[in-house]
Coordinates of C-alpha atoms in Angstrom, one line a residue:
Chain V
X1 CA 15.5 -12.0 24.9
X2 CA 15.2 -9.6 23.1
X3 CA 14.9 -11.4 19.6
X4 CA 12.1 -12.8 21.2
X5 CA 10.0 -10.3 21.9
X6 CA 10.6 -8.6 19.1
X7 CA 8.8 -10.9 17.0
X8 CA 5.5 -9.7 16.2
X9 CA 3.8 -13.4 17.1
X10 CA 5.0 -13.2 20.9
X11 CA 4.2 -8.9 21.1
X12 CA 0.9 -11.0 20.1
X13 CA 0.1 -13.8 22.8
X14 CA 2.3 -11.4 25.2
X15 CA -0.6 -8.6 25.0
X16 CA -3.0 -11.6 25.0
X17 CA -1.8 -13.2 28.3
X18 CA -1.8 -10.0 30.0
X19 CA -5.7 -9.3 28.6
X20 CA -6.9 -12.7 29.7
X21 CA -5.2 -12.0 33.4
X22 CA -7.9 -8.6 33.3
X23 CA -10.8 -10.8 35.1
X24 CA -7.9 -12.8 37.8
X25 CA -6.8 -8.9 38.4
X26 CA -11.0 -7.9 39.1
X27 CA -11.5 -10.8 41.1
X28 CA -9.3 -9.9 43.2
X29 CA -10.4 -7.0 43.7
X30 CA -8.1 -5.1 42.8
X31 CA -10.4 -3.9 39.2
X32 CA -14.6 -3.7 38.8
X33 CA -16.2 -6.1 37.2
X34 CA -17.1 -3.3 35.1
X35 CA -13.3 -2.6 33.9
X36 CA -13.3 -6.5 32.1
X37 CA -16.5 -5.6 30.4
X38 CA -15.2 -2.0 29.0
X39 CA -12.0 -4.2 28.0
X40 CA -14.1 -6.4 26.4
X41 CA -16.1 -4.5 24.1
X42 CA -12.8 -2.1 23.8
X43 CA -11.3 -5.4 22.0
X44 CA -14.5 -5.7 19.9
X45 CA -13.9 -2.5 18.5
X46 CA -10.3 -3.4 18.0
X47 CA -11.5 -5.8 15.8
X48 CA -13.5 -3.6 13.4
X49 CA -11.7 -0.6 13.7
X50 CA -8.8 -2.9 12.3
X51 CA -10.6 -4.0 9.8
X52 CA -10.7 -0.2 8.9
X53 CA -6.9 0.4 8.8
X54 CA -6.7 -2.5 6.4
X55 CA -8.8 -0.3 4.3
X56 CA -7.7 3.0 5.0
X57 CA -3.9 2.9 6.5
X58 CA -2.9 0.5 3.6
X59 CA -5.1 1.3 0.8
X60 CA -6.0 4.8 1.4
X61 CA -9.6 4.2 0.9
X62 CA -12.7 5.5 3.2
X63 CA -16.0 3.8 4.8
X64 CA -18.6 5.2 5.9
X65 CA -19.7 1.7 6.6
X66 CA -18.4 0.4 9.5
X67 CA -20.7 0.3 12.3
X68 CA -23.8 -0.7 9.2
X69 CA -22.1 -3.9 8.6
X70 CA -21.4 -4.4 12.2
X71 CA -25.1 -3.8 13.1
X72 CA -26.4 -6.1 10.0
X73 CA -23.5 -8.8 11.7
X74 CA -25.4 -8.5 14.9
X75 CA -28.7 -8.6 14.3
X76 CA -27.9 -12.0 11.8
X77 CA -26.4 -13.6 14.5
X78 CA -28.5 -12.5 17.0
X79 CA -31.2 -14.0 15.3
X80 CA -30.3 -17.3 13.6
X81 CA -28.7 -18.1 17.4
X82 CA -32.4 -16.8 18.7
X83 CA -35.5 -16.8 16.8
X84 CA -33.7 -19.9 14.7
X85 CA -32.9 -21.7 17.2
X86 CA -29.2 -22.3 15.1
X87 CA -26.3 -23.3 16.7
X88 CA -23.9 -20.3 17.4
X89 CA -21.3 -21.6 15.0
X90 CA -23.8 -21.3 12.2
X91 CA -24.4 -17.7 13.3
X92 CA -21.3 -17.2 13.0
X93 CA -20.8 -17.7 9.3
X94 CA -23.6 -16.2 8.9
X95 CA -23.2 -13.6 10.1
X96 CA -19.6 -13.0 7.9
X97 CA -20.8 -13.8 5.0
X98 CA -24.7 -12.1 4.7
X99 CA -23.0 -8.2 5.4
X100 CA -19.3 -9.6 3.2
X101 CA -21.2 -10.2 0.1
X102 CA -23.1 -7.2 0.6
X103 CA -20.0 -5.7 1.5
X104 CA -18.5 -6.7 -1.5
X105 CA -21.2 -6.1 -3.6
X106 CA -21.3 -2.3 -3.0
X107 CA -17.3 -2.7 -3.5
X108 CA -18.0 -3.7 -6.9
X109 CA -20.3 -1.3 -8.0
X110 CA -17.9 1.8 -6.6
X111 CA -15.1 0.6 -6.6
X112 CA -14.5 0.2 -10.2
X113 CA -14.6 4.3 -9.6
X114 CA -12.5 7.1 -8.0
X115 CA -11.6 5.8 -4.2
X116 CA -14.0 8.5 -2.6
X117 CA -17.1 6.8 -4.1
X118 CA -16.7 3.7 -1.7
X119 CA -17.0 6.3 0.8
X120 CA -20.3 7.7 -1.0
X121 CA -21.9 4.1 -1.1
X122 CA -20.7 2.5 2.0
X123 CA -22.3 5.7 3.6
X124 CA -26.0 5.5 1.8
X125 CA -25.5 1.3 3.1
X126 CA -25.2 1.9 6.0
X127 CA -28.3 4.6 7.0
X128 CA -30.1 2.1 4.8
X129 CA -29.3 -0.7 7.5
X130 CA -30.1 1.6 10.2
X131 CA -33.2 2.0 8.6
X132 CA -34.2 -2.0 8.2
X133 CA -32.9 -2.4 12.3
X134 CA -35.6 -0.1 13.3
X135 CA -38.5 -0.9 10.8
X136 CA -38.3 -4.6 10.0
X137 CA -38.1 -5.3 13.5
X138 CA -39.9 -9.0 13.5
X139 CA -35.6 -9.2 12.8
X140 CA -34.6 -6.8 14.6
X141 CA -37.0 -6.6 17.5
X142 CA -37.4 -2.8 16.2
X143 CA -36.3 0.2 18.6
X144 CA -35.8 -2.0 21.6
X145 CA -33.7 -3.7 20.1
X146 CA -32.6 -7.7 19.8
X147 CA -31.5 -9.8 22.8
X148 CA -28.5 -12.5 22.4
X149 CA -27.6 -15.2 24.8
X150 CA -23.8 -16.0 25.2
X151 CA -21.9 -17.9 23.0
X152 CA -22.4 -22.0 23.1
X153 CA -20.1 -23.4 21.5
X154 CA -20.4 -27.3 19.7
X155 CA -23.7 -27.0 21.0
X156 CA -23.2 -28.5 24.4
X157 CA -20.3 -25.8 25.8
X158 CA -22.3 -22.8 27.3
X159 CA -19.1 -19.6 28.0
X160 CA -20.4 -17.4 30.5
X161 CA -19.7 -14.4 30.5
X162 CA -15.6 -14.6 32.1
X163 CA -15.3 -16.9 28.9
X164 CA -16.5 -15.2 26.5
X165 CA -13.9 -12.4 27.5
X166 CA -11.5 -15.0 27.3
X167 CA -12.8 -16.5 24.1
X168 CA -12.6 -12.2 22.7
X169 CA -9.2 -12.1 23.2
X170 CA -8.4 -14.8 21.5
X171 CA -10.1 -13.8 18.9
X172 CA -8.3 -11.0 18.9
X173 CA -5.5 -12.4 18.8
X174 CA -5.9 -14.9 15.3
X175 CA -7.2 -12.2 14.0
X176 CA -3.6 -9.9 14.7
X177 CA -1.3 -12.4 13.5
X178 CA -3.6 -12.9 10.5
X179 CA -3.7 -9.7 9.0
X180 CA 0.6 -9.4 10.0
X181 CA 0.3 -12.1 7.8
X182 CA -1.3 -10.6 5.1
X183 CA -0.2 -7.2 5.6
X184 CA 3.8 -7.5 5.8
X185 CA 4.2 -10.0 2.4
X186 CA 3.0 -9.8 -1.0
X187 CA -0.8 -8.4 0.1
X188 CA 0.9 -5.4 1.8
X189 CA 3.1 -4.0 -0.8
X190 CA 0.9 -4.5 -3.7
X191 CA -1.8 -2.4 -1.3
X192 CA 1.1 -0.2 -0.3
X193 CA 2.5 0.1 -4.0
X194 CA -1.8 1.9 -5.1
X195 CA -2.0 3.8 -1.8
X196 CA 1.6 5.8 -2.8
X197 CA 1.8 6.0 -6.8
X198 CA -1.4 4.1 -8.7
X199 CA 0.4 5.1 -11.7
X200 CA 3.3 2.8 -10.6
X201 CA 1.1 -0.4 -9.2
X202 CA -0.6 -0.6 -12.6
X203 CA 2.5 -0.4 -14.2
X204 CA 4.4 -3.1 -12.1
X205 CA 1.2 -5.1 -12.7
X206 CA -1.1 -5.1 -9.6
X207 CA -4.6 -4.8 -10.8
X208 CA -5.7 -1.5 -8.7
X209 CA -9.5 -2.6 -8.2
X210 CA -9.5 -6.5 -7.3
X211 CA -6.6 -5.4 -4.1
X212 CA -9.6 -2.4 -3.5
X213 CA -12.1 -4.7 -3.1
X214 CA -10.1 -7.5 -1.1
X215 CA -8.9 -4.7 1.3
X216 CA -12.6 -3.8 1.5
X217 CA -13.4 -7.3 1.6
X218 CA -10.9 -8.0 4.9
X219 CA -12.7 -4.6 6.5
X220 CA -16.3 -5.8 6.1
X221 CA -15.6 -9.6 7.3
X222 CA -13.7 -7.7 10.2
X223 CA -16.9 -5.6 11.2
X224 CA -18.6 -9.0 10.8
X225 CA -16.3 -10.2 13.3
X226 CA -16.9 -7.5 15.4
X227 CA -20.6 -7.1 15.5
X228 CA -21.0 -11.1 16.3
X229 CA -18.6 -11.0 19.4
X230 CA -20.8 -7.9 20.4
X231 CA -24.2 -9.6 20.5
X232 CA -22.9 -11.5 22.2
X233 CA -21.0 -10.3 24.6
X234 CA -23.5 -7.5 25.8
X235 CA -26.1 -9.9 24.9
X236 CA -28.4 -6.8 23.1
X237 CA -28.4 -4.6 20.3
X238 CA -30.4 -1.7 19.5
X239 CA -30.3 0.5 16.5
X240 CA -29.4 3.4 17.8
X241 CA -26.2 1.7 18.0
X242 CA -24.8 1.6 14.7
X243 CA -24.8 4.7 14.0
X244 CA -22.6 7.1 11.6
X245 CA -21.3 7.9 15.3
X246 CA -19.6 4.8 15.7
X247 CA -18.2 4.6 12.3
X248 CA -16.3 7.9 13.1
X249 CA -15.1 6.4 15.8
X250 CA -13.8 4.2 14.0
X251 CA -11.7 6.6 11.9
X252 CA -10.7 8.5 15.7
X253 CA -9.6 4.9 16.6
X254 CA -7.0 4.9 13.8
X255 CA -6.4 8.1 13.4
X256 CA -4.9 8.0 16.6
X257 CA -3.9 5.7 17.0
X258 CA -1.6 5.2 13.6
X259 CA -2.1 4.2 10.1
X260 CA -0.9 1.0 9.4
X261 CA -0.9 -0.1 12.6
X262 CA -2.2 -3.1 14.4
X263 CA -1.2 -2.4 18.0
X264 CA -2.1 1.4 17.1
X265 CA -5.2 0.3 16.8
X266 CA -5.3 -1.2 19.6
X267 CA -4.2 2.0 22.1
X268 CA -6.0 4.2 19.7
X269 CA -9.7 2.2 21.0
X270 CA -8.5 1.7 24.2
X271 CA -7.7 6.0 24.6
X272 CA -10.7 6.6 22.7
X273 CA -13.1 4.2 23.8
X274 CA -12.2 2.3 27.4
X275 CA -10.2 5.9 28.6
X276 CA -13.8 7.3 28.1
X277 CA -15.4 4.7 29.6
X278 CA -13.8 4.3 32.3
X279 CA -12.7 7.7 33.9
X280 CA -14.7 9.9 31.9
X281 CA -18.2 9.0 32.6
X282 CA -18.5 7.8 36.1
X283 CA -17.5 11.4 37.0
X284 CA -21.1 13.3 35.7
X285 CA -19.6 16.5 35.9
X286 CA -17.0 14.9 33.0
X287 CA -19.6 12.3 31.4
X288 CA -21.2 14.8 29.2
X289 CA -17.7 16.4 27.3
X290 CA -16.6 12.6 26.6
X291 CA -17.5 13.8 22.7
X292 CA -15.6 16.5 23.7
X293 CA -12.2 15.4 24.9
X294 CA -12.6 12.8 21.7
X295 CA -13.1 15.9 18.8
X296 CA -9.7 17.8 20.4
X297 CA -7.5 14.3 20.4
X298 CA -8.5 14.4 17.0
X299 CA -7.9 17.9 16.0
X300 CA -4.3 17.3 18.3
X301 CA -3.3 14.2 16.5
X302 CA -4.3 15.6 12.4
X303 CA -2.4 19.0 14.0
X304 CA 0.9 17.7 15.8
X305 CA 1.0 13.9 15.6
X306 CA 0.6 12.5 11.9
X307 CA 1.0 9.1 12.7
X308 CA -0.6 8.4 15.7
X309 CA 0.7 6.8 19.1
X310 CA 2.4 3.6 16.6
X311 CA 4.8 6.2 16.1
X312 CA 5.9 7.1 19.6
X313 CA 7.5 3.5 20.2
X314 CA 9.8 4.7 16.8
X315 CA 10.9 8.5 18.1
X316 CA 11.4 6.4 22.1
X317 CA 14.2 4.1 19.8
X318 CA 16.3 6.6 18.1
X319 CA 15.8 8.9 21.0
X320 CA 17.6 6.3 23.6
X321 CA 20.1 4.7 20.6
X322 CA 20.5 8.7 20.7
X323 CA 21.3 9.0 24.3
X324 CA 23.2 5.8 24.2
X325 CA 26.0 7.6 21.7
X326 CA 24.9 4.3 18.9
X327 CA 24.0 4.7 15.6
X328 CA 22.5 7.5 14.4
X329 CA 19.7 6.6 11.0
X330 CA 22.1 8.2 9.1
X331 CA 24.7 4.7 9.9
X332 CA 27.5 7.5 11.2
X333 CA 28.4 7.8 15.7
X334 CA 27.6 10.4 17.1
X335 CA 29.4 12.0 19.6
X336 CA 27.5 12.9 23.3
X337 CA 27.8 17.0 23.3
X338 CA 29.5 17.0 26.0
X339 CA 27.8 19.1 29.4
X340 CA 30.5 22.6 29.9
X341 CA 31.1 23.5 33.1
X342 CA 31.1 27.3 34.4
X343 CA 35.1 27.4 34.1
X344 CA 35.4 26.3 30.4
X345 CA 32.8 28.4 29.6
X346 CA 34.0 31.4 31.0
X347 CA 38.1 30.1 28.9
X348 CA 36.2 29.5 26.1
X349 CA 34.7 33.3 26.4
X350 CA 38.3 34.3 27.3
X351 CA 39.7 32.4 24.0
Chain X
X1 CA 16.3 3.6 -43.6
X2 CA 16.2 0.0 -44.2
X3 CA 13.4 -2.0 -42.6
X4 CA 13.4 -4.4 -40.3
X5 CA 13.0 -8.0 -41.1
X6 CA 9.8 -9.4 -38.8
X7 CA 11.8 -12.0 -36.7
X8 CA 13.8 -9.0 -35.3
X9 CA 11.7 -6.5 -34.6
X10 CA 10.2 -6.2 -30.2
X11 CA 8.3 -3.2 -30.6
X12 CA 5.7 -2.5 -33.4
X13 CA 3.7 0.6 -33.6
X14 CA 2.1 1.8 -36.0
X15 CA -0.1 4.3 -37.0
X16 CA -1.2 5.3 -33.6
X17 CA -2.9 8.9 -33.2
X18 CA -4.9 10.1 -30.0
X19 CA -6.3 13.6 -29.6
X20 CA -7.4 15.0 -26.1
X21 CA -9.8 17.1 -26.9
X22 CA -8.9 18.9 -30.4
X23 CA -5.6 18.7 -29.1
X24 CA -3.0 16.1 -31.2
X25 CA -1.4 15.2 -29.7
X26 CA 0.1 11.9 -30.8
X27 CA -0.2 11.8 -35.6
X28 CA -0.2 8.6 -37.1
X29 CA 2.8 7.8 -35.5
X30 CA 4.7 4.4 -37.1
X31 CA 7.7 3.2 -35.7
X32 CA 9.7 -1.2 -35.3
X33 CA 12.6 -1.2 -31.9
X34 CA 14.3 -3.9 -32.9
X35 CA 15.1 -6.7 -30.6
X36 CA 17.9 -6.1 -28.2
X37 CA 18.5 -2.7 -29.3
X38 CA 18.9 0.8 -27.5
X39 CA 15.6 2.8 -29.2
X40 CA 15.9 6.6 -28.1
X41 CA 12.1 8.9 -28.6
X42 CA 13.2 12.4 -28.8
X43 CA 12.4 15.9 -29.2
X44 CA 11.4 19.5 -27.7
X45 CA 9.1 19.9 -25.4
X46 CA 5.3 19.0 -25.3
X47 CA 6.4 17.0 -29.0
X48 CA 4.2 13.4 -28.0
X49 CA 7.3 11.4 -26.3
X50 CA 5.4 10.5 -22.8
X51 CA 2.1 10.4 -24.4
X52 CA 3.4 7.4 -27.0
X53 CA 5.7 6.1 -24.1
X54 CA 1.3 5.8 -21.8
X55 CA -0.5 4.5 -26.3
X56 CA 1.8 1.4 -25.5
X57 CA 1.3 0.9 -21.4
X58 CA -2.1 1.3 -21.8
X59 CA -2.4 3.8 -19.5
X60 CA -3.9 5.7 -23.1
X61 CA -5.7 4.0 -25.2
X62 CA -5.2 4.9 -28.5
X63 CA -8.0 6.7 -31.0
X64 CA -6.2 4.3 -33.8
X65 CA -3.9 2.4 -34.8
X66 CA -2.4 -0.6 -33.2
X67 CA 1.4 -1.8 -31.3
X68 CA 2.3 -4.8 -31.4
X69 CA 5.1 -6.9 -29.3
X70 CA 6.5 -9.7 -30.3
X71 CA 8.1 -11.8 -27.5
X72 CA 10.9 -14.2 -28.5
X73 CA 9.8 -16.8 -29.6
X74 CA 8.0 -15.9 -33.0
X75 CA 4.6 -14.5 -30.8
X76 CA 2.9 -11.2 -31.3
X77 CA 0.3 -9.9 -29.0
X78 CA -1.5 -6.7 -29.4
X79 CA -0.9 -4.8 -26.8
X80 CA -4.6 -2.7 -27.1
X81 CA -6.2 -5.4 -25.8
X82 CA -4.6 -5.7 -22.3
X83 CA -6.0 -3.8 -19.8
X84 CA -2.9 -1.5 -18.2
X85 CA -1.3 -4.4 -15.3
X86 CA -1.8 -7.2 -17.2
X87 CA 0.6 -5.5 -20.3
X88 CA 3.8 -5.7 -17.1
X89 CA 2.9 -9.9 -18.2
X90 CA 3.9 -9.9 -22.1
X91 CA 7.7 -8.8 -20.3
X92 CA 6.6 -4.4 -20.6
X93 CA 7.8 -2.7 -18.3
X94 CA 8.0 1.4 -16.9
X95 CA 9.4 3.8 -15.2
X96 CA 8.4 7.0 -14.7
X97 CA 9.7 10.9 -15.9
X98 CA 8.7 11.8 -12.3
X99 CA 10.0 9.1 -10.1
X100 CA 6.8 7.3 -8.8
X101 CA 7.5 5.0 -5.6
X102 CA 6.3 4.2 -2.8
X103 CA 7.6 7.2 -0.7
X104 CA 7.9 6.0 3.0
X105 CA 8.6 2.0 2.4
X106 CA 11.9 1.2 2.4
X107 CA 14.3 0.3 -1.1
X108 CA 14.2 -3.0 -0.8
X109 CA 10.3 -2.8 -0.5
X110 CA 10.0 -0.4 -3.7
X111 CA 11.9 -3.3 -5.0
X112 CA 9.6 -6.0 -4.0
X113 CA 6.4 -4.4 -5.6
X114 CA 8.7 -5.2 -9.2
X115 CA 8.2 -8.7 -8.5
X116 CA 4.3 -8.7 -8.3
X117 CA 3.6 -10.1 -10.8
X118 CA 6.4 -12.8 -11.0
X119 CA 5.0 -13.8 -7.8
X120 CA 2.0 -16.6 -7.3
X121 CA 1.3 -16.8 -4.0
X122 CA -3.0 -17.0 -3.0
X123 CA -4.7 -15.1 -0.7
X124 CA -4.7 -17.5 2.0
X125 CA -1.6 -18.9 1.5
X126 CA -0.3 -15.6 2.2
X127 CA -2.9 -15.3 5.8
X128 CA -1.5 -18.1 7.2
X129 CA 2.1 -17.3 6.2
X130 CA 3.0 -20.8 4.5
X131 CA 6.4 -21.9 4.3
X132 CA 6.1 -22.1 0.7
X133 CA 5.4 -18.6 1.4
X134 CA 8.7 -17.8 3.1
X135 CA 10.7 -19.3 0.8
X136 CA 9.5 -17.1 -2.0
X137 CA 9.0 -13.8 -0.7
X138 CA 13.0 -15.4 0.9
X139 CA 14.4 -16.0 -2.9
X140 CA 12.6 -12.5 -4.3
X141 CA 14.6 -10.8 -1.3
X142 CA 17.5 -12.5 -3.0
X143 CA 16.8 -11.7 -6.4
X144 CA 16.4 -8.0 -5.7
X145 CA 19.2 -7.7 -2.9
X146 CA 21.6 -8.7 -6.2
X147 CA 19.9 -6.2 -8.5
X148 CA 19.9 -3.1 -5.8
X149 CA 24.2 -4.3 -5.9
X150 CA 23.9 -4.0 -9.7
X151 CA 23.5 -1.0 -9.7
X152 CA 25.6 -0.3 -6.4
X153 CA 22.7 0.8 -4.4
X154 CA 22.6 -2.3 -1.7
X155 CA 23.9 -0.7 1.3
X156 CA 21.1 1.3 1.2
X157 CA 18.3 -1.0 1.2
X158 CA 17.0 -0.2 4.1
X159 CA 16.5 3.5 4.1
X160 CA 13.1 4.7 3.4
X161 CA 13.4 6.0 -0.6
X162 CA 11.2 8.6 0.4
X163 CA 14.2 10.4 2.2
X164 CA 17.0 9.7 0.2
X165 CA 18.3 11.7 -3.2
X166 CA 16.6 11.8 -6.3
X167 CA 19.5 10.3 -8.1
X168 CA 19.1 7.4 -5.9
X169 CA 15.2 7.4 -6.4
X170 CA 15.8 6.9 -10.0
X171 CA 18.2 4.4 -9.4
X172 CA 15.7 2.0 -7.5
X173 CA 13.2 3.0 -9.8
X174 CA 15.4 1.4 -12.1
X175 CA 15.6 -1.9 -9.9
X176 CA 11.9 -1.9 -10.0
X177 CA 11.6 -2.5 -13.2
X178 CA 14.4 -5.7 -13.7
X179 CA 12.4 -7.2 -10.5
X180 CA 9.9 -8.4 -13.5
X181 CA 11.9 -9.8 -15.8
X182 CA 11.3 -8.2 -18.0
X183 CA 11.9 -7.8 -22.5
X184 CA 11.4 -4.6 -23.1
X185 CA 12.4 -1.5 -21.1
X186 CA 10.9 1.9 -21.0
X187 CA 12.9 4.4 -19.4
X188 CA 10.2 7.7 -19.1
X189 CA 13.3 10.3 -18.9
X190 CA 16.0 8.6 -17.4
X191 CA 18.3 11.4 -16.9
X192 CA 16.3 14.0 -15.6
X193 CA 17.8 15.4 -12.8
X194 CA 21.1 13.7 -12.7
X195 CA 24.3 16.1 -13.0
X196 CA 26.9 15.1 -15.3
X197 CA 28.6 12.4 -14.1
X198 CA 25.6 10.5 -12.7
X199 CA 24.1 10.7 -15.9
X200 CA 27.3 9.5 -17.5
X201 CA 27.1 6.3 -15.1
X202 CA 24.0 5.8 -16.1
X203 CA 24.6 5.4 -20.0
X204 CA 26.9 3.0 -19.1
X205 CA 24.5 1.2 -16.9
X206 CA 22.0 0.8 -19.5
X207 CA 24.1 -0.9 -21.9
X208 CA 25.2 -3.4 -19.5
X209 CA 21.4 -3.9 -18.4
X210 CA 20.5 -4.8 -22.2
X211 CA 23.5 -7.2 -21.9
X212 CA 23.1 -8.7 -19.2
X213 CA 19.4 -8.7 -18.6
X214 CA 18.8 -9.8 -22.1
X215 CA 16.7 -6.8 -22.8
X216 CA 15.8 -3.9 -25.3
X217 CA 15.7 -0.5 -23.4
X218 CA 12.9 1.9 -25.3
X219 CA 13.3 5.6 -23.8
X220 CA 12.4 9.0 -23.9
X221 CA 15.0 11.7 -23.1
X222 CA 16.2 15.2 -23.4
X223 CA 20.1 14.8 -22.5
X224 CA 21.6 14.9 -26.5
X225 CA 24.7 13.3 -25.1
X226 CA 23.2 10.3 -23.9
X227 CA 20.7 9.7 -26.5
X228 CA 23.3 9.9 -28.7
X229 CA 25.8 8.0 -27.3
X230 CA 24.3 4.8 -26.5
X231 CA 20.9 5.0 -28.8
X232 CA 21.1 2.3 -31.1
X233 CA 18.6 4.4 -32.9
X234 CA 16.4 7.2 -32.5
X235 CA 13.1 8.2 -33.4
X236 CA 12.2 12.2 -33.9
X237 CA 9.0 14.0 -33.1
X238 CA 7.4 17.1 -33.7
X239 CA 3.8 17.9 -32.9
X240 CA 2.9 14.4 -32.1
X241 CA 4.1 13.6 -35.7
X242 CA 7.4 11.0 -36.5
X243 CA 10.1 13.7 -38.4
X244 CA 13.2 11.7 -39.2
X245 CA 14.5 7.5 -37.8
X246 CA 17.8 6.6 -38.3
X247 CA 21.4 6.1 -36.2
X248 CA 22.1 8.7 -34.5
X249 CA 24.3 10.3 -37.1
X250 CA 21.4 9.9 -39.6
X251 CA 19.6 12.2 -37.4
X252 CA 21.8 14.6 -36.2
X253 CA 22.8 15.3 -40.0
X254 CA 18.9 15.8 -40.3
X255 CA 18.2 19.0 -41.6
X256 CA 14.4 18.6 -40.0
X257 CA 15.8 17.3 -36.5
X258 CA 17.7 20.7 -36.5
X259 CA 14.8 23.0 -38.0
X260 CA 12.7 21.7 -35.1
X261 CA 15.2 22.3 -32.3
X262 CA 16.7 25.0 -32.8
X263 CA 14.2 26.6 -35.7
X264 CA 14.7 27.1 -39.3
X265 CA 18.8 28.9 -39.2
X266 CA 20.6 26.6 -36.6
X267 CA 22.8 23.1 -36.3
X268 CA 22.6 20.2 -34.1
X269 CA 24.7 20.4 -31.8

């Protein structure tokens, strides 16, 4: 049984199933419907943050344009479905291919040099995109935003709010599995090697430019998927949403959740986004300190817990094994420290 | 010394020069390495030994000269035409002076990185974790375990590389080179930081690698006892120039070498 639960696929599916039950719990009146909406949005952010985690956690590169690419995908999907009246599937394809193409172009131009240029280039692109979102009103609706309806699958199956939530959860589970496959094997090793030592990676035949580009491509694809889901779930897209703050939030999610951890990314998104939406914002006195809490969390994690919350699992299992007197990390059996009674202490002292 | 015949040669370095700013790190250097021999490169600190390694493995592009690698089937490749990550595809693999491992990964994962170019895994196949990919991973893992066993560190395979003592890390680096089915292994100071027993063990190991893996070995080393013990031929350089080349015996008795190491009056141990 424990072996089954240790299988990552099963873990992802279990998480998915747990999330799928939320609308039922809301139906029963235990949690509010708005909570489900917040969780749905959190999952959407998790997807974009996971893409950034592949880039930052594995290859050590930074992108400050996650929100820009996410917004671009959101506007494209809204435009294709609402203005052009094309099917949802066409919108998804267009909204993933165009930003990814743009992302790869930015990557080709900036990754030939030092890795840090990607951060600068993506920041520039995101700012340009933001100007486009505000000013090209025929495409984006300008400051009043673009509207989008819920997805209509295969042209006849129109999803309602809860069904869209299911779709988001399913997409999340699939993406978790695919990213797990990619990062646990050949490509994950190449990315790790690159981050660990560029020289060694090159000597082992790893084409640094190629793998950096792949990592950035994955980040852009996931940001795009996330943008598409966002606009069809929330229903609208404002230019003010896609600013640098959001991109930095994704970084914060990774710092708090844990580098290179899929579950960590989810937990990080939950803490940074859902917690403040659910617990801080409803209380008027606390609503304004939400960003402050975010900042403090980041500082605490960087200083005291740089491996993020994903590391808790390892620590707990270590602690558990030590407690049980099992083999510790060096493969030696540690004896449980016996607590001395007062009489024994006195005996020791006199002896 | 007698020039070796062409078909016996594995690596031919001809008139290589490289300068950093005004400093000539390597000046018109030529030497050839025979197939399946252990070739040592010695010289005082700053003589340009690691720079030559970097010129051979294309981490640096030499200003002039050529570096040719001759495959066992007679095919000749000018390494200078290759990008740094393509050098390993010719069968040339190297270690680093300061061990370059992925510190937070396990030893076995570090070794698996060495098989990167041998594995052919298309991205889409990896994405869906196809059966072929899983079998490929399985086989490569077995091969890695075999190599770790050969180096006596199989029992450590699941430990984090960065937490291991220096001697083990050096072995992991050597294990990583063996994963790529190399023809020429380039070792940059393999004995640095090892104690006497470990150095002795290393000497045996290098000889064994040469025989078992049928590889040519080029090494830079400061430990003279190791170099004299295992090398078939040695090239001594000083300030980027070759001062002597020959068998360990010839090198030991060469007055130029003694001068470079010990100054005018003196004798090499």
